[in-house]
Coordinates of C-alpha atoms and ligand atoms in Angstrom, one line a residue:
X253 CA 8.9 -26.6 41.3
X254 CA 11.1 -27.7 44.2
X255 CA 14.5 -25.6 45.1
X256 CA 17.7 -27.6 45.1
X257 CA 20.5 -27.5 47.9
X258 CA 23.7 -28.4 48.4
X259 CA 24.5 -28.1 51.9
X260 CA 28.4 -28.2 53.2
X261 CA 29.2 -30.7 49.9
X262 CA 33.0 -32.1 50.2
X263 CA 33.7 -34.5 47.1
X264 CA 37.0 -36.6 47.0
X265 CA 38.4 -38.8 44.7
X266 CA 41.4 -40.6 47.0
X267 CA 43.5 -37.7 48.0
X268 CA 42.3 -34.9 45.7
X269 CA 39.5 -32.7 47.3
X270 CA 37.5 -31.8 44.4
X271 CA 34.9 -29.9 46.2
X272 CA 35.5 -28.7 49.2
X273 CA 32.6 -27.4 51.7
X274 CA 30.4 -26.2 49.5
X275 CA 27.2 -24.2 50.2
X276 CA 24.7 -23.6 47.2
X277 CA 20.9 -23.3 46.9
X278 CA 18.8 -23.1 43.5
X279 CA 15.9 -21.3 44.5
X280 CA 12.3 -23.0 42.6
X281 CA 12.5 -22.1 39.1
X282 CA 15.9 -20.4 39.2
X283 CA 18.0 -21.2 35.9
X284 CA 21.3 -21.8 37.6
X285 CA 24.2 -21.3 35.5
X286 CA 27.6 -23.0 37.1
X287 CA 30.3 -21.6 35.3
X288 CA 34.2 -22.1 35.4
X289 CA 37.2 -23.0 33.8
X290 CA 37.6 -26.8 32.7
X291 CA 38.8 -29.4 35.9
X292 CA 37.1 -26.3 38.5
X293 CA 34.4 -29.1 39.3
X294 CA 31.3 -28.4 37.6
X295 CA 30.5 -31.9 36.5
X296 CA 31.3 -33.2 39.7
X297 CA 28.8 -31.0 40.9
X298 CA 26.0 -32.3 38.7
X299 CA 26.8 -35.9 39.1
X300 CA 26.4 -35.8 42.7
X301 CA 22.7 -33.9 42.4
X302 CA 21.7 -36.5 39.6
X303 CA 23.3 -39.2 41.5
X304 CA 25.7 -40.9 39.7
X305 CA 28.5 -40.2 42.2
X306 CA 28.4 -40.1 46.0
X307 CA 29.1 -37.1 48.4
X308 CA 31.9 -37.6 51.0
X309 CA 30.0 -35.6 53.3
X310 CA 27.7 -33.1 53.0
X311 CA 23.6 -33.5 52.1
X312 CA 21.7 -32.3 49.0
X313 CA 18.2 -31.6 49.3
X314 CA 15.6 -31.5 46.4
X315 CA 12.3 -29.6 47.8
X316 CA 11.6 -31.2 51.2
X317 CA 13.1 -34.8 49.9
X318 CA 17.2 -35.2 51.4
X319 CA 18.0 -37.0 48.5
X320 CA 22.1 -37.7 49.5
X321 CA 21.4 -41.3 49.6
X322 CA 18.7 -42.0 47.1
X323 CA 19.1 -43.8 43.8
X324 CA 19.3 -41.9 40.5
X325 CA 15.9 -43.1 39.6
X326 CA 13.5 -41.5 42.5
X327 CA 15.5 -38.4 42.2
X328 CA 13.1 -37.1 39.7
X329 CA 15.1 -35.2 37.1
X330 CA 16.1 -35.4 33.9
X331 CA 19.9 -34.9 32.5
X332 CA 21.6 -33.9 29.7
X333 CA 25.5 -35.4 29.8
X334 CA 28.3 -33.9 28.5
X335 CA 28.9 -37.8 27.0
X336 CA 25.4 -37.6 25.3
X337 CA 24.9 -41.5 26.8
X338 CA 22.7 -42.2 24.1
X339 CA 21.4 -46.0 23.7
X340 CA 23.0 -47.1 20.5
X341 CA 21.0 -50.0 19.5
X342 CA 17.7 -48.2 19.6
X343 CA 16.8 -46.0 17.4
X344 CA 16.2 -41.7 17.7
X345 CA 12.6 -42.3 18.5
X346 CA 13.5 -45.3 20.4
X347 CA 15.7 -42.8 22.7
X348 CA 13.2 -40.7 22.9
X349 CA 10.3 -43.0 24.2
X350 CA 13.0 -45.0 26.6
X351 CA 12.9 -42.0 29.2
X352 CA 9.0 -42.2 29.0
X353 CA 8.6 -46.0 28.8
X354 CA 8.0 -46.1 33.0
X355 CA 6.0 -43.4 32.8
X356 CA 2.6 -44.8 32.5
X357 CA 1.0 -41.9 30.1
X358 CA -1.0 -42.5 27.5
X359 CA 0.4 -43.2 24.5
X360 CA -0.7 -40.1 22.8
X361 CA 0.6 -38.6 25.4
X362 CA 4.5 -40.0 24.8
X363 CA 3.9 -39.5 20.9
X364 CA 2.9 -35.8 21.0
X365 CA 5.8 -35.0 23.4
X366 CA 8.2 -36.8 20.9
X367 CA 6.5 -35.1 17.8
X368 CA 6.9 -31.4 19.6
X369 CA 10.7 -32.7 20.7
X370 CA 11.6 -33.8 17.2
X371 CA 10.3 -30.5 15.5
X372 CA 11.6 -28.1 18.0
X373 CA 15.3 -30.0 17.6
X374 CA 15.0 -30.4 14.2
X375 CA 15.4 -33.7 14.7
X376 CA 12.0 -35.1 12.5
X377 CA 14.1 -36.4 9.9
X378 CA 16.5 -38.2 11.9
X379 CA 13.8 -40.1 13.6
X380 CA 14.4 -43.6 12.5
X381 CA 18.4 -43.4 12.7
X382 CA 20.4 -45.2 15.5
X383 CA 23.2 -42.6 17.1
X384 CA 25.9 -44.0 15.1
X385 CA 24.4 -42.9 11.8
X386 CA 24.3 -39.4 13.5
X387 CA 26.9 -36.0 13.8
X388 CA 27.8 -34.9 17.2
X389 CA 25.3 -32.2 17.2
X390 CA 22.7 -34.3 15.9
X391 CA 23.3 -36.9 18.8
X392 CA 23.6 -33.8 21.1
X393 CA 20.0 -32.6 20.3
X394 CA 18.8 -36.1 20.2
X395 CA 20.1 -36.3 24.2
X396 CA 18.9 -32.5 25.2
X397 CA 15.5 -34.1 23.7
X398 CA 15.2 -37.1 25.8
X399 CA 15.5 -35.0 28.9
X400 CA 12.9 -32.7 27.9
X401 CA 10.1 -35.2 27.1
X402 CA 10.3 -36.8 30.5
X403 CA 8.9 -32.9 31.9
X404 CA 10.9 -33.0 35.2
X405 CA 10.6 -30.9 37.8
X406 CA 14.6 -30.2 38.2
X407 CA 16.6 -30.5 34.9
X408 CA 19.9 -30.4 34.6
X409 CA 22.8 -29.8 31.9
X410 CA 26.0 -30.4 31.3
X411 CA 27.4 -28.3 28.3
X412 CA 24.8 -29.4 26.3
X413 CA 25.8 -27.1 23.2
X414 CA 29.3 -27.5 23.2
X415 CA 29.4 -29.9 20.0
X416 CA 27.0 -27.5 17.8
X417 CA 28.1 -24.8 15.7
X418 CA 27.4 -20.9 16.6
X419 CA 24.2 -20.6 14.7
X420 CA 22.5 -23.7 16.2
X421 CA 23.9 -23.1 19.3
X422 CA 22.2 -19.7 19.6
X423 CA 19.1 -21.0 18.4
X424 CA 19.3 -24.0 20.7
X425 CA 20.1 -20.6 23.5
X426 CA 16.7 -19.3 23.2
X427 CA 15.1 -22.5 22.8
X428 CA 15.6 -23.9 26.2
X429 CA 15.5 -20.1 27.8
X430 CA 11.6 -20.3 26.3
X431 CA 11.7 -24.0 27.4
X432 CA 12.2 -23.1 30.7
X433 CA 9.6 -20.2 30.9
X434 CA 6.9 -22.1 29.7
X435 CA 7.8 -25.2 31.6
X436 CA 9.4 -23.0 34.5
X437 CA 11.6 -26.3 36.3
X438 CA 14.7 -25.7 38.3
X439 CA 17.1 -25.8 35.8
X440 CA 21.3 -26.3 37.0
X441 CA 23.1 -26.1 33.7
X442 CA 26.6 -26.0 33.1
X443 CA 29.0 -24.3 31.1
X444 CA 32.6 -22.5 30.4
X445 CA 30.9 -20.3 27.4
X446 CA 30.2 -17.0 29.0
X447 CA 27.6 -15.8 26.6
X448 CA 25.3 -19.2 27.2
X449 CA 25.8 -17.9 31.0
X450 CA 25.0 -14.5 30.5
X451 CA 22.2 -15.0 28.5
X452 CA 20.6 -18.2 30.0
X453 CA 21.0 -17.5 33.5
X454 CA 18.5 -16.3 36.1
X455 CA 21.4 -17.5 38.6
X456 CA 24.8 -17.6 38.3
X457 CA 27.4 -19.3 40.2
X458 CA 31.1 -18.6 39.0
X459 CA 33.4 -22.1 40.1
X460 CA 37.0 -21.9 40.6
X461 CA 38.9 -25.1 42.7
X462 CA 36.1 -26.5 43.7
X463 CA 34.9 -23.1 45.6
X464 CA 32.0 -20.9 44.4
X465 CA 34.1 -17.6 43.7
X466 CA 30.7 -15.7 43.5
X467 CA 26.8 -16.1 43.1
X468 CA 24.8 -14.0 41.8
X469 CA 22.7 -12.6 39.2
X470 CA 24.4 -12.2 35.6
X471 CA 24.0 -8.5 36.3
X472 CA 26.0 -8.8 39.6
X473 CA 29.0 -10.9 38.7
X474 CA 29.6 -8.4 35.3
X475 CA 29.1 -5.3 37.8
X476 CA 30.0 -6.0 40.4
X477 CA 32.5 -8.9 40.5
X478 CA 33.4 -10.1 43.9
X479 CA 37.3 -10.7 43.6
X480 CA 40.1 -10.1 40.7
X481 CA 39.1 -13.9 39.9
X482 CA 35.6 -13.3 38.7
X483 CA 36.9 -9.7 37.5
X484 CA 39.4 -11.5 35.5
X485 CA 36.6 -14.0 34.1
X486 CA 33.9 -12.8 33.3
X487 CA 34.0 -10.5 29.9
X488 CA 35.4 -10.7 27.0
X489 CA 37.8 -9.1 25.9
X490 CA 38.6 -9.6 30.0
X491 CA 38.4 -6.5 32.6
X492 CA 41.6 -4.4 32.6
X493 CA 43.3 -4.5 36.1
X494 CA 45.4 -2.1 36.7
X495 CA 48.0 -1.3 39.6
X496 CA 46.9 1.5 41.7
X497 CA 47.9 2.8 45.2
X498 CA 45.7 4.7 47.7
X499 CA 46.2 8.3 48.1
X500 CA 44.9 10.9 50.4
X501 CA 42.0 12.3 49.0
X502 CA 39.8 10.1 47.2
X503 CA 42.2 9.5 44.8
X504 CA 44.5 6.5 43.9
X505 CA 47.7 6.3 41.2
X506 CA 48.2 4.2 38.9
X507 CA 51.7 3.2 37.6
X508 CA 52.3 5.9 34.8
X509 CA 51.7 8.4 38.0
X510 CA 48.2 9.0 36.7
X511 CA 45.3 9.9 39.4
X512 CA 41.6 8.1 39.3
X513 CA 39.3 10.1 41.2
X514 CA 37.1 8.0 43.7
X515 CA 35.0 10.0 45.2
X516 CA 31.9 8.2 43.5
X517 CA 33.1 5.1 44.5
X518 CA 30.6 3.3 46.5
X519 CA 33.1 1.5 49.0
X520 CA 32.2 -1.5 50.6
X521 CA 35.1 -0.6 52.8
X522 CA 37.9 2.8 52.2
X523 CA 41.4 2.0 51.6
X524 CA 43.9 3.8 53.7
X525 CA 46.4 5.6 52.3
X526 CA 49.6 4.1 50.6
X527 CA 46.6 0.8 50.4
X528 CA 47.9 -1.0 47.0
X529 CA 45.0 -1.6 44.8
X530 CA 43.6 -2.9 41.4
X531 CA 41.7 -0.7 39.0
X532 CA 39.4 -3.0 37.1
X533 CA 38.4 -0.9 34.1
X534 CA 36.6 -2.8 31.7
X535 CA 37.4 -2.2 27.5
X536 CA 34.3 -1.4 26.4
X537 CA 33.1 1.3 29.0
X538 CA 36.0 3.7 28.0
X539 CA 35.3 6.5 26.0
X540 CA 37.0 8.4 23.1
X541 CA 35.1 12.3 24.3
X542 CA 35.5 12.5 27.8
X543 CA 32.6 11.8 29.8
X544 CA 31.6 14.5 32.1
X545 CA 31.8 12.4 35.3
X546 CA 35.1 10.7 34.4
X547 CA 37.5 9.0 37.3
X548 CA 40.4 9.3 34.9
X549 CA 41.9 10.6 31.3
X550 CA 44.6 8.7 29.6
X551 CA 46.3 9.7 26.6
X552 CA 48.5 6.4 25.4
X553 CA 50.1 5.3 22.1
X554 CA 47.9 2.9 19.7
X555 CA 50.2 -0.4 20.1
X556 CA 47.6 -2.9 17.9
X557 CA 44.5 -2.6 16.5
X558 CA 41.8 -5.6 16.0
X559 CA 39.2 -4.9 13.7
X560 CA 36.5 -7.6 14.3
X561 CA 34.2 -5.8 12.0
X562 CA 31.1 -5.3 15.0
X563 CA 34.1 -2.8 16.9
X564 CA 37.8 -2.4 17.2
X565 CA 39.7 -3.2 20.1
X566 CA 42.5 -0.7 20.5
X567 CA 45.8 -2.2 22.2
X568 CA 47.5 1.0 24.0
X569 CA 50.8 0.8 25.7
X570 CA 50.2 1.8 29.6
X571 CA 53.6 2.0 31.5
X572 CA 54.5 -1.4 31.2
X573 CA 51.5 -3.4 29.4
X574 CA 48.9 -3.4 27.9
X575 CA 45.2 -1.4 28.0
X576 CA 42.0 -3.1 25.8
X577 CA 39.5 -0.4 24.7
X578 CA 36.7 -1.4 23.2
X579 CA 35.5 1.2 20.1
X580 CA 33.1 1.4 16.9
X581 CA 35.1 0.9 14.2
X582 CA 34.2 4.5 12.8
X583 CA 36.0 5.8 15.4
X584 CA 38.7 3.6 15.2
X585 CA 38.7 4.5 10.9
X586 CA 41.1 6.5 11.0
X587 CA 43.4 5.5 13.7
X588 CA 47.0 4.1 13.0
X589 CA 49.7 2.1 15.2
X590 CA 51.7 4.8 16.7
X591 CA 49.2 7.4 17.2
X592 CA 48.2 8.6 20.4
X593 CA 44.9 8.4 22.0
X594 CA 43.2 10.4 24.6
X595 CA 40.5 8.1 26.4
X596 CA 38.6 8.7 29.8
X597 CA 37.0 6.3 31.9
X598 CA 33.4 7.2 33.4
X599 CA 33.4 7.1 37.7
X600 CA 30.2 4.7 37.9
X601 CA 32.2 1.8 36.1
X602 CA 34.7 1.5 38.4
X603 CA 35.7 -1.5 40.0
X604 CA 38.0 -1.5 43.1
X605 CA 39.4 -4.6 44.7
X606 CA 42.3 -5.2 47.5
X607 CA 45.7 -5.9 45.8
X608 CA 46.4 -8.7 48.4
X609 CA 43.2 -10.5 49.3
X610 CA 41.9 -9.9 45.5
X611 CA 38.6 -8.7 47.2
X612 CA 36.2 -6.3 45.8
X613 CA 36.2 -3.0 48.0
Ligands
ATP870 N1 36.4 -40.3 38.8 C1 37.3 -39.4 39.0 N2 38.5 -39.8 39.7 C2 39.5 -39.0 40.0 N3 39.4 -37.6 39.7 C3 38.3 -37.2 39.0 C4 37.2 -38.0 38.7 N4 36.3 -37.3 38.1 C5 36.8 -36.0 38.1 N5 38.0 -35.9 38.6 C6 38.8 -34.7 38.8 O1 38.0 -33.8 39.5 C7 38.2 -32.5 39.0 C8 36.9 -31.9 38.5 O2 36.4 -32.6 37.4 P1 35.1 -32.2 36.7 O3 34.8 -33.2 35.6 O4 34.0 -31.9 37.7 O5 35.5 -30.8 36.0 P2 34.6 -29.8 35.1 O6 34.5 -28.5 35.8 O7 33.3 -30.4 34.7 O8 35.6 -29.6 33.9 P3 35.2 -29.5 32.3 O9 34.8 -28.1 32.0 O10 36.6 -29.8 31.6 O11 34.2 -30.5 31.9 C9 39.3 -32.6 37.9 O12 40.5 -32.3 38.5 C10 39.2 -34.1 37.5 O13 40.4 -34.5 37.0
MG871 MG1 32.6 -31.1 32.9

């Protein structure tokens, strides 16, 4: 399977800069997630690999091929819009064959890749309808299938499960994820749900303003996030980022004169004292005992309390805002607004960043 790169990609449309120098490579068989809040340029993105919009500068290379200035068609790749783009006078079959109609395979060939589309879509009834006499999610299958018959090499996606609901979304989840490990193609799929990142991606490239915030695995960008950005987005309910300031020590305060202890911190660079800070603490790595390794204790009054039946999410009042902890609800049983809370946070969850650049430390 080739790799797919974007080298040094500026996109305009008249005087807005949409992207804006952008550096990204899809290693072969990498499931790249691009993720980002709606207008960051995602789709954009897409369009210019697939070919349906042209760079301002920059080149974009599929394997060995510098496909910058190539028609859609010799790209060889398949895509799911965010539109569908369905033909409406043929039929669901009709869609289905289209994509293979140029193909030259044999025509058991077409109709056993439509039969194994149709069935794992559950699409098989639907077969002889025309997409007006379909749902959204039915004509959202019907496009997902018509990329995956045409087996390319480089597939891409652009929120292909937005218009289903949750439980045919998370089957459609696994579905491509096995999809794309028995097929193994470079895969660039796009999103703003989190969990479809998280749980799809080999890659993950986190989009904000047309700049790549952060690329790595979904491991890295939830561990390790690179700036209060990523921090901020990634997680939900989001990373608690507190106000801190440097001390002497390995130590830093936080606003209700509260110490964290940092001497476990794995600094990519110290602060020096009086340094301001941000304390990203994330709600569900608190804990209600103290942990024997913690960085800090806090013992706060229970503002709110969200029962979501899964866990609680305990609002506590911290100097001037708010703190999210993440508990099981039989801890949080018999807890009442008003009461207090002692909680601790364990050393080797800490996340550090620089209160002016935003940068992880
Ligand atoms: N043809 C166009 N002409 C002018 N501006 C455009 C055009 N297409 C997109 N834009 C702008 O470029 C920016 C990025 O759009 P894009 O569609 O790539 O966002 P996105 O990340 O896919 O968002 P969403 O999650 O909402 O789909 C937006 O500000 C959008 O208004
Ligand atoms: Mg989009």
């Amino acid at each position: 399977m080739p790799r797919v790169s974007f080298e040094h990609i500026v996109k305009k449309f008249g005087a807005l800069t949409v992207l804006d120098d952008l550096d990204l490579t899809v290693e072969s068989g990498d499931f790249l997630v691009l993720l980002g809040p709606s207008g960051c340029g995602k789709t954009t993105l897409l369009n210019l690999l697939a070919g349906l919009a042209d760079v301002t500068s920059g080149r974009i290379m599929i394997g060995t091929r510098d496909v910058t200035d190539l028609d859609p068609k010799d790209r060889r790749l398949a895509m799911v819009f965010q539109s569908y783009a369905l033909y409406p006078t043929k039929t669901v079959r009709g869609n289905l064959r289209f994509g293979l109609s140029a193909s030259k395979l044999p025509r058991e060939e077409i109709d056993k890749r439509i039969a194994w589309a149709a069935d794992m879509l559950q699409i098989g009834p639907l077969m002889d309808r025309r997409p007006a006499q379909l749902s959204g999610g039915q004509r959202q299958r019907v496009a997902i299938g018509r990329a995956l018959v045409k087996h390319a090499d480089v597939l891409l996606f652009d929120e292909p499960l937005s218009n289903l609901d949750a439980k045919l979304r998370t089957e459609m989840r696994m579905e491509i994820k096995k999809l794309h490990e028995e097929l193994g193609p470079t895969v660039v799929y796009v999103t703003h749900d989190q969990i479809e990142a998280m749980t799809m991606a080999t890659r993950i490239a986190i989009m904000n303003g047309g700049k790549i915030e952060q690329f790595g695995t979904p491991d890295d960008v939830y561990e390790r996030p690179a700036n209060l950005f990523v921090a901020g987005f990634i997680g939900s309910p989001s990373m608690n980022l507190l106000p801190a300031t440097a001390e002497d020590g390995g130590r830093a305060r936080l606003a209700d004169g509260s110490l964290i202890d940092l001497t476990a911190y794995a600094f990519d660079a110290a602060p020096s004292p009086g340094a301001a800070l941000v304390a990203g603490l994330r709600p569900e790595h608190f804990t209600l005992a103290a942990p024997a390794e913690a960085a800090c204790r806090l013992d706060l009054p229970v503002r709110h309390i969200e029962r979501t039946g899964s866990d609680a999410l305990l609002s506590l009042a911290f100097a001037d805002r708010r703190i999210t902890v993440r508990v099981t609800p039989t801890d949080a049983a018999h807890l009442r607004t008003g009461d207090r809370v002692a909680v601790a946070f364990p050393k080797d969850r800490l996340n550090l960043f620089d209160a002016r650049s935003g940068r992880r430390i």
